[in-house]
Amino acid sequence: MADRIGGDAEEAPGDRGRRRVLHLGAQGSALRTQEEARKTKQEASSGGDAAEHIRARRLADAPDVFSRKNSGVESRANRDKLELKSASDGSASYAALEKKAELYEKLCRGELPDEDEVYCVDFFRKNVNGNGAGDGDGADADADADAMVLAAKLIGPGRTSALMDRDEHKRFVREVHEEASEAREKASEFKLRRREQEAARRDRLRQAYLRKQLDKLKAAQQIQP
C-alpha cells in the first residue's frame, strides 16, 4: 500500500506535466485553427468587397442609354411648349384673324394685284361639325379655329367656345364665307372697271395723238406752195 502510494507520488509530477503539455498543445491547435478560420473569413470578405467595388465602378463607368438624349430634343420640346402656349391662349388664332382682316380690307379697296390669290380663303374646307366627312376638301383647322375664337370673343369674357351653340357657330362661319365671296366679286368688278377705264383712257390719248399728228400734217401741207 505504501509502495503504491509512493509510486503514485513519484509519477504524479511527470503525469501532471505531460497533461499540461497536452492541454497547451490542444489549446494552441485550437487557437491556430480559429486564427486560420478568421483569416480565411477576412480574406473572403475583403475579396467580396473588392469584387463589389469593381462591379460598382464598372456600372458607374458604363453609359446610361436611357439618359442619353437625341440631338435637337430640347429645341423641339421648347418649340412644342411655345406652340401649346399659343394655342391655349389663342394668340396664334388672333394673329391669323388679324392677317385675314388685313387681307379683307385690301381686297375691298382693290389693292391686291390680279395674280395674288392669297385672299381666296375657303372657309368650308373642313366640316363645321368636326366629323371629318363633309363637303370640304380637307382639314382646314386654321379657319375653323379662327371662327371658334371669334365666336368665343363675341359672346363675352369668361366664356369658352364650348358653350356656344353649334348652329350659331355654323351660321357665323357661313356669313363670313358669304362676305368673303361678296368681297371677291366686288374686287373682281372693281378691277374690271379699272381695266376698262385704263383702256378708255389709253384710247383717248391715242386718238388725241393721232389728231395732233394729223393737224401737223395739214398745217405742213398748207405752208407748202
PDB file of C-alpha atoms in Angstrom:
ATOM      1  CA  MET A   1       0.000   0.000   0.000  1.00  0.00           C
ATOM      2  CA  ALA A   2       2.741   2.378   0.911  1.00  0.00           C
ATOM      3  CA  ASP A   3       4.741   1.338  -2.130  1.00  0.00           C
ATOM      4  CA  ARG A   4       1.753   2.074  -4.401  1.00  0.00           C
ATOM      5  CA  ILE A   5       1.245   5.460  -2.791  1.00  0.00           C
ATOM      6  CA  GLY A   6       4.886   6.282  -3.117  1.00  0.00           C
ATOM      7  CA  GLY A   7       4.932   5.178  -6.699  1.00  0.00           C
ATOM      8  CA  ASP A   8       1.955   7.366  -7.438  1.00  0.00           C
ATOM      9  CA  ALA A   9       3.688  10.231  -5.712  1.00  0.00           C
ATOM     10  CA  GLU A  10       6.768   9.726  -7.824  1.00  0.00           C
ATOM     11  CA  GLU A  11       4.772   9.510 -11.094  1.00  0.00           C
ATOM     12  CA  ALA A  12       2.398  12.333 -10.341  1.00  0.00           C
ATOM     13  CA  PRO A  13       4.664  15.280 -11.294  1.00  0.00           C
ATOM     14  CA  GLY A  14       5.516  13.795 -14.670  1.00  0.00           C
ATOM     15  CA  ASP A  15       1.968  12.952 -15.433  1.00  0.00           C
ATOM     16  CA  ARG A  16       0.853  16.405 -14.496  1.00  0.00           C
ATOM     17  CA  GLY A  17       3.476  17.986 -16.743  1.00  0.00           C
ATOM     18  CA  ARG A  18       2.560  15.698 -19.583  1.00  0.00           C
ATOM     19  CA  ARG A  19      -1.072  16.511 -19.191  1.00  0.00           C
ATOM     20  CA  ARG A  20      -0.228  20.235 -19.045  1.00  0.00           C
ATOM     21  CA  VAL A  21       1.777  19.972 -22.264  1.00  0.00           C
ATOM     22  CA  LEU A  22      -1.004  18.078 -23.947  1.00  0.00           C
ATOM     23  CA  HIS A  23      -3.511  20.669 -22.779  1.00  0.00           C
ATOM     24  CA  LEU A  24      -1.375  23.552 -24.017  1.00  0.00           C
ATOM     25  CA  GLY A  25      -0.829  21.815 -27.336  1.00  0.00           C
ATOM     26  CA  ALA A  26      -4.538  21.247 -27.791  1.00  0.00           C
ATOM     27  CA  GLN A  27      -5.278  24.845 -26.807  1.00  0.00           C
ATOM     28  CA  GLY A  28      -2.637  26.162 -29.226  1.00  0.00           C
ATOM     29  CA  SER A  29      -4.003  23.990 -32.003  1.00  0.00           C
ATOM     30  CA  ALA A  30      -7.494  25.346 -31.342  1.00  0.00           C
ATOM     31  CA  LEU A  31      -6.174  28.903 -31.357  1.00  0.00           C
ATOM     32  CA  ARG A  32      -4.353  28.305 -34.632  1.00  0.00           C
ATOM     33  CA  THR A  33      -7.488  26.817 -36.129  1.00  0.00           C
ATOM     34  CA  GLN A  34      -9.540  29.824 -35.012  1.00  0.00           C
ATOM     35  CA  GLU A  35      -6.912  32.233 -36.371  1.00  0.00           C
ATOM     36  CA  GLU A  36      -6.823  30.444 -39.714  1.00  0.00           C
ATOM     37  CA  ALA A  37     -10.615  30.492 -39.888  1.00  0.00           C
ATOM     38  CA  ARG A  38     -10.637  34.214 -39.051  1.00  0.00           C
ATOM     39  CA  LYS A  39      -8.022  34.943 -41.736  1.00  0.00           C
ATOM     40  CA  THR A  40      -9.903  32.867 -44.281  1.00  0.00           C
ATOM     41  CA  LYS A  41     -13.140  34.703 -43.485  1.00  0.00           C
ATOM     42  CA  GLN A  42     -11.387  38.080 -43.622  1.00  0.00           C
ATOM     43  CA  GLU A  43      -9.788  37.262 -46.973  1.00  0.00           C
ATOM     44  CA  ALA A  44     -13.106  36.098 -48.343  1.00  0.00           C
ATOM     45  CA  SER A  45     -14.778  39.257 -47.057  1.00  0.00           C
ATOM     46  CA  SER A  46     -12.075  41.509 -48.498  1.00  0.00           C
ATOM     47  CA  GLY A  47     -12.239  39.648 -51.789  1.00  0.00           C
ATOM     48  CA  GLY A  48     -16.009  40.076 -51.899  1.00  0.00           C
ATOM     49  CA  ASP A  49     -15.694  43.784 -51.120  1.00  0.00           C
ATOM     50  CA  ALA A  50     -13.119  44.186 -53.889  1.00  0.00           C
ATOM     51  CA  ALA A  51     -15.371  42.370 -56.327  1.00  0.00           C
ATOM     52  CA  GLU A  52     -18.320  44.545 -55.316  1.00  0.00           C
ATOM     53  CA  HIS A  53     -16.146  47.651 -55.684  1.00  0.00           C
ATOM     54  CA  ILE A  54     -15.015  46.609 -59.168  1.00  0.00           C
ATOM     55  CA  ARG A  55     -18.601  45.809 -60.174  1.00  0.00           C
ATOM     56  CA  ALA A  56     -19.812  49.182 -58.861  1.00  0.00           C
ATOM     57  CA  ARG A  57     -17.074  51.013 -60.796  1.00  0.00           C
ATOM     58  CA  ARG A  58     -17.996  49.177 -63.974  1.00  0.00           C
ATOM     59  CA  LEU A  59     -21.644  50.080 -63.533  1.00  0.00           C
ATOM     60  CA  ALA A  60     -20.748  53.710 -62.826  1.00  0.00           C
ATOM     61  CA  ASP A  61     -18.480  53.935 -65.858  1.00  0.00           C
ATOM     62  CA  ALA A  62     -20.998  52.263 -68.173  1.00  0.00           C
ATOM     63  CA  PRO A  63     -23.024  54.773 -70.245  1.00  0.00           C
ATOM     64  CA  ASP A  64     -26.695  55.064 -69.403  1.00  0.00           C
ATOM     65  CA  VAL A  65     -28.533  54.532 -72.671  1.00  0.00           C
ATOM     66  CA  PHE A  66     -31.833  55.646 -71.149  1.00  0.00           C
ATOM     67  CA  SER A  67     -30.498  59.024 -70.025  1.00  0.00           C
ATOM     68  CA  ARG A  68     -28.929  59.764 -73.407  1.00  0.00           C
ATOM     69  CA  LYS A  69     -30.868  62.386 -75.396  1.00  0.00           C
ATOM     70  CA  ASN A  70     -31.097  62.729 -79.122  1.00  0.00           C
ATOM     71  CA  SER A  71     -29.860  65.863 -80.825  1.00  0.00           C
ATOM     72  CA  GLY A  72     -32.498  68.580 -81.043  1.00  0.00           C
ATOM     73  CA  VAL A  73     -34.803  67.108 -78.401  1.00  0.00           C
ATOM     74  CA  GLU A  74     -34.659  70.170 -76.150  1.00  0.00           C
ATOM     75  CA  SER A  75     -35.235  72.583 -79.036  1.00  0.00           C
ATOM     76  CA  ARG A  76     -38.223  70.580 -80.242  1.00  0.00           C
ATOM     77  CA  ALA A  77     -39.591  70.396 -76.701  1.00  0.00           C
ATOM     78  CA  ASN A  78     -39.300  74.184 -76.309  1.00  0.00           C
ATOM     79  CA  ARG A  79     -40.967  74.724 -79.684  1.00  0.00           C
ATOM     80  CA  ASP A  80     -43.809  72.394 -78.712  1.00  0.00           C
ATOM     81  CA  LYS A  81     -44.249  74.280 -75.432  1.00  0.00           C
ATOM     82  CA  LEU A  82     -44.464  77.604 -77.278  1.00  0.00           C
ATOM     83  CA  GLU A  83     -46.969  76.190 -79.771  1.00  0.00           C
ATOM     84  CA  LEU A  84     -49.045  74.730 -76.955  1.00  0.00           C
ATOM     85  CA  LYS A  85     -48.999  78.054 -75.105  1.00  0.00           C
ATOM     86  CA  SER A  86     -50.006  79.997 -78.225  1.00  0.00           C
ATOM     87  CA  ALA A  87     -52.795  77.508 -78.894  1.00  0.00           C
ATOM     88  CA  SER A  88     -54.066  77.675 -75.316  1.00  0.00           C
ATOM     89  CA  ASP A  89     -54.140  81.470 -75.045  1.00  0.00           C
ATOM     90  CA  GLY A  90     -55.394  81.962 -78.636  1.00  0.00           C
ATOM     91  CA  SER A  91     -52.523  84.204 -79.753  1.00  0.00           C
ATOM     92  CA  ALA A  92     -51.926  82.166 -82.909  1.00  0.00           C
ATOM     93  CA  SER A  93     -55.613  82.313 -83.855  1.00  0.00           C
ATOM     94  CA  TYR A  94     -55.799  86.055 -83.200  1.00  0.00           C
ATOM     95  CA  ALA A  95     -52.716  86.617 -85.354  1.00  0.00           C
ATOM     96  CA  ALA A  96     -54.299  84.621 -88.183  1.00  0.00           C
ATOM     97  CA  LEU A  97     -57.537  86.594 -87.826  1.00  0.00           C
ATOM     98  CA  GLU A  98     -55.681  89.905 -87.941  1.00  0.00           C
ATOM     99  CA  LYS A  99     -53.876  88.803 -91.094  1.00  0.00           C
ATOM    100  CA  LYS A 100     -57.139  87.766 -92.735  1.00  0.00           C
ATOM    101  CA  ALA A 101     -58.806  91.023 -91.702  1.00  0.00           C
ATOM    102  CA  GLU A 102     -55.969  92.983 -93.291  1.00  0.00           C
ATOM    103  CA  LEU A 103     -56.290  90.963 -96.499  1.00  0.00           C
ATOM    104  CA  TYR A 104     -60.058  91.522 -96.420  1.00  0.00           C
ATOM    105  CA  GLU A 105     -59.600  95.295 -96.195  1.00  0.00           C
ATOM    106  CA  LYS A 106     -57.094  95.276 -99.059  1.00  0.00           C
ATOM    107  CA  LEU A 107     -59.487  93.113-101.034  1.00  0.00           C
ATOM    108  CA  CYS A 108     -62.334  95.575-100.544  1.00  0.00           C
ATOM    109  CA  ARG A 109     -60.115  98.502-101.572  1.00  0.00           C
ATOM    110  CA  GLY A 110     -58.837  96.629-104.622  1.00  0.00           C
ATOM    111  CA  GLU A 111     -55.211  96.969-103.596  1.00  0.00           C
ATOM    112  CA  LEU A 112     -54.261  93.360-104.300  1.00  0.00           C
ATOM    113  CA  PRO A 113     -52.828  92.529-107.750  1.00  0.00           C
ATOM    114  CA  ASP A 114     -54.524  90.133-110.118  1.00  0.00           C
ATOM    115  CA  GLU A 115     -52.022  87.338-109.665  1.00  0.00           C
ATOM    116  CA  ASP A 116     -52.270  87.466-105.870  1.00  0.00           C
ATOM    117  CA  GLU A 117     -54.559  84.647-104.731  1.00  0.00           C
ATOM    118  CA  VAL A 118     -53.744  84.687-101.032  1.00  0.00           C
ATOM    119  CA  TYR A 119     -57.098  86.224-100.179  1.00  0.00           C
ATOM    120  CA  CYS A 120     -59.039  83.316-101.689  1.00  0.00           C
ATOM    121  CA  VAL A 121     -59.848  81.505 -98.444  1.00  0.00           C
ATOM    122  CA  ASP A 122     -62.167  78.519 -98.454  1.00  0.00           C
ATOM    123  CA  PHE A 123     -63.912  78.576 -95.093  1.00  0.00           C
ATOM    124  CA  PHE A 124     -65.711  75.284 -95.767  1.00  0.00           C
ATOM    125  CA  ARG A 125     -62.684  73.080 -96.373  1.00  0.00           C
ATOM    126  CA  LYS A 126     -63.346  71.478 -93.008  1.00  0.00           C
ATOM    127  CA  ASN A 127     -66.796  70.393 -91.933  1.00  0.00           C
ATOM    128  CA  VAL A 128     -68.079  72.644 -89.164  1.00  0.00           C
ATOM    129  CA  ASN A 129     -69.432  69.638 -87.300  1.00  0.00           C
ATOM    130  CA  GLY A 130     -65.903  68.303 -86.937  1.00  0.00           C
ATOM    131  CA  ASN A 131     -66.695  64.743 -88.087  1.00  0.00           C
ATOM    132  CA  GLY A 132     -64.195  64.871 -90.978  1.00  0.00           C
ATOM    133  CA  ALA A 133     -66.767  63.702 -93.589  1.00  0.00           C
ATOM    134  CA  GLY A 134     -68.451  66.617 -95.287  1.00  0.00           C
ATOM    135  CA  ASP A 135     -68.409  68.864 -98.293  1.00  0.00           C
ATOM    136  CA  GLY A 136     -64.891  70.169 -97.567  1.00  0.00           C
ATOM    137  CA  ASP A 137     -61.807  69.149 -99.488  1.00  0.00           C
ATOM    138  CA  GLY A 138     -59.609  68.574 -96.398  1.00  0.00           C
ATOM    139  CA  ALA A 139     -58.852  69.571 -92.823  1.00  0.00           C
ATOM    140  CA  ASP A 140     -58.675  73.342 -92.549  1.00  0.00           C
ATOM    141  CA  ALA A 141     -58.154  73.554 -88.807  1.00  0.00           C
ATOM    142  CA  ASP A 142     -56.922  77.133 -89.071  1.00  0.00           C
ATOM    143  CA  ALA A 143     -60.175  78.523 -90.464  1.00  0.00           C
ATOM    144  CA  ASP A 144     -62.291  76.511 -88.042  1.00  0.00           C
ATOM    145  CA  ALA A 145     -60.178  77.562 -85.046  1.00  0.00           C
ATOM    146  CA  ASP A 146     -60.292  81.209 -86.150  1.00  0.00           C
ATOM    147  CA  ALA A 147     -64.064  81.101 -86.365  1.00  0.00           C
ATOM    148  CA  MET A 148     -64.318  79.499 -82.937  1.00  0.00           C
ATOM    149  CA  VAL A 149     -62.058  82.147 -81.392  1.00  0.00           C
ATOM    150  CA  LEU A 150     -64.086  84.959 -82.967  1.00  0.00           C
ATOM    151  CA  ALA A 151     -67.309  83.417 -81.713  1.00  0.00           C
ATOM    152  CA  ALA A 152     -65.895  82.988 -78.211  1.00  0.00           C
ATOM    153  CA  LYS A 153     -64.758  86.623 -78.269  1.00  0.00           C
ATOM    154  CA  LEU A 154     -68.189  87.841 -79.332  1.00  0.00           C
ATOM    155  CA  ILE A 155     -70.106  86.078 -76.550  1.00  0.00           C
ATOM    156  CA  GLY A 156     -68.085  87.900 -73.886  1.00  0.00           C
ATOM    157  CA  PRO A 157     -65.222  87.296 -71.486  1.00  0.00           C
ATOM    158  CA  GLY A 158     -65.271  84.345 -69.170  1.00  0.00           C
ATOM    159  CA  ARG A 159     -66.997  82.147 -71.705  1.00  0.00           C
ATOM    160  CA  THR A 160     -65.476  79.415 -73.833  1.00  0.00           C
ATOM    161  CA  SER A 161     -66.250  78.326 -77.349  1.00  0.00           C
ATOM    162  CA  ALA A 162     -67.616  75.056 -75.993  1.00  0.00           C
ATOM    163  CA  LEU A 163     -70.571  76.962 -74.505  1.00  0.00           C
ATOM    164  CA  MET A 164     -71.503  78.455 -77.853  1.00  0.00           C
ATOM    165  CA  ASP A 165     -74.431  76.987 -79.734  1.00  0.00           C
ATOM    166  CA  ARG A 166     -73.290  74.919 -82.721  1.00  0.00           C
ATOM    167  CA  ASP A 167     -75.960  76.336 -85.023  1.00  0.00           C
ATOM    168  CA  GLU A 168     -74.849  79.857 -84.179  1.00  0.00           C
ATOM    169  CA  HIS A 169     -71.276  78.906 -84.938  1.00  0.00           C
ATOM    170  CA  LYS A 170     -72.314  77.369 -88.255  1.00  0.00           C
ATOM    171  CA  ARG A 171     -74.301  80.477 -89.176  1.00  0.00           C
ATOM    172  CA  PHE A 172     -71.368  82.700 -88.264  1.00  0.00           C
ATOM    173  CA  VAL A 173     -68.976  80.717 -90.453  1.00  0.00           C
ATOM    174  CA  ARG A 174     -71.458  80.830 -93.334  1.00  0.00           C
ATOM    175  CA  GLU A 175     -71.779  84.614 -93.005  1.00  0.00           C
ATOM    176  CA  VAL A 176     -68.016  85.018 -93.055  1.00  0.00           C
ATOM    177  CA  HIS A 177     -67.838  82.814 -96.133  1.00  0.00           C
ATOM    178  CA  GLU A 178     -70.566  84.826 -97.867  1.00  0.00           C
ATOM    179  CA  GLU A 179     -68.852  88.110 -97.003  1.00  0.00           C
ATOM    180  CA  ALA A 180     -65.572  86.813 -98.379  1.00  0.00           C
ATOM    181  CA  SER A 181     -67.309  85.690-101.580  1.00  0.00           C
ATOM    182  CA  GLU A 182     -69.004  89.076-101.971  1.00  0.00           C
ATOM    183  CA  ALA A 183     -65.689  90.816-101.370  1.00  0.00           C
ATOM    184  CA  ARG A 184     -64.042  88.717-104.071  1.00  0.00           C
ATOM    185  CA  GLU A 185     -66.849  89.549-106.506  1.00  0.00           C
ATOM    186  CA  LYS A 186     -66.631  93.258-105.696  1.00  0.00           C
ATOM    187  CA  ALA A 187     -62.873  93.204-106.109  1.00  0.00           C
ATOM    188  CA  SER A 188     -63.229  91.464-109.470  1.00  0.00           C
ATOM    189  CA  GLU A 189     -65.805  94.020-110.639  1.00  0.00           C
ATOM    190  CA  PHE A 190     -63.653  96.888-109.415  1.00  0.00           C
ATOM    191  CA  LYS A 191     -60.597  95.547-111.233  1.00  0.00           C
ATOM    192  CA  LEU A 192     -62.645  95.022-114.384  1.00  0.00           C
ATOM    193  CA  ARG A 193     -63.931  98.608-114.277  1.00  0.00           C
ATOM    194  CA  ARG A 194     -60.435  99.876-113.642  1.00  0.00           C
ATOM    195  CA  ARG A 195     -59.141  97.964-116.643  1.00  0.00           C
ATOM    196  CA  GLU A 196     -61.949  99.354-118.802  1.00  0.00           C
ATOM    197  CA  GLN A 197     -61.178 102.879-117.600  1.00  0.00           C
ATOM    198  CA  GLU A 198     -57.482 102.404-118.332  1.00  0.00           C
ATOM    199  CA  ALA A 199     -58.278 101.076-121.789  1.00  0.00           C
ATOM    200  CA  ALA A 200     -60.623 104.006-122.491  1.00  0.00           C
ATOM    201  CA  ARG A 201     -58.005 106.489-121.260  1.00  0.00           C
ATOM    202  CA  ARG A 202     -55.338 104.933-123.466  1.00  0.00           C
ATOM    203  CA  ASP A 203     -57.735 105.039-126.419  1.00  0.00           C
ATOM    204  CA  ARG A 204     -58.457 108.731-125.805  1.00  0.00           C
ATOM    205  CA  LEU A 205     -54.757 109.508-125.590  1.00  0.00           C
ATOM    206  CA  ARG A 206     -54.097 107.615-128.803  1.00  0.00           C
ATOM    207  CA  GLN A 207     -56.882 109.428-130.622  1.00  0.00           C
ATOM    208  CA  ALA A 208     -55.649 112.790-129.318  1.00  0.00           C
ATOM    209  CA  TYR A 209     -52.131 111.963-130.509  1.00  0.00           C
ATOM    210  CA  LEU A 210     -53.394 110.949-133.936  1.00  0.00           C
ATOM    211  CA  ARG A 211     -55.457 114.141-134.245  1.00  0.00           C
ATOM    212  CA  LYS A 212     -52.446 116.207-133.277  1.00  0.00           C
ATOM    213  CA  GLN A 213     -50.278 114.477-135.862  1.00  0.00           C
ATOM    214  CA  LEU A 214     -52.989 114.944-138.470  1.00  0.00           C
ATOM    215  CA  ASP A 215     -53.233 118.647-137.675  1.00  0.00           C
ATOM    216  CA  LYS A 216     -49.465 118.958-138.078  1.00  0.00           C
ATOM    217  CA  LEU A 217     -49.613 117.277-141.475  1.00  0.00           C
ATOM    218  CA  LYS A 218     -52.425 119.572-142.609  1.00  0.00           C
ATOM    219  CA  ALA A 219     -50.533 122.635-141.429  1.00  0.00           C
ATOM    220  CA  ALA A 220     -47.412 121.485-143.267  1.00  0.00           C
ATOM    221  CA  GLN A 221     -49.374 120.941-146.479  1.00  0.00           C
ATOM    222  CA  GLN A 222     -50.900 124.407-146.250  1.00  0.00           C
ATOM    223  CA  ILE A 223     -47.484 126.017-145.837  1.00  0.00           C
ATOM    224  CA  GLN A 224     -46.085 124.330-148.934  1.00  0.00           C
ATOM    225  CA  PRO A 225     -46.760 126.330-152.215  1.00  0.00           C
TER     226      PRO A 225
END
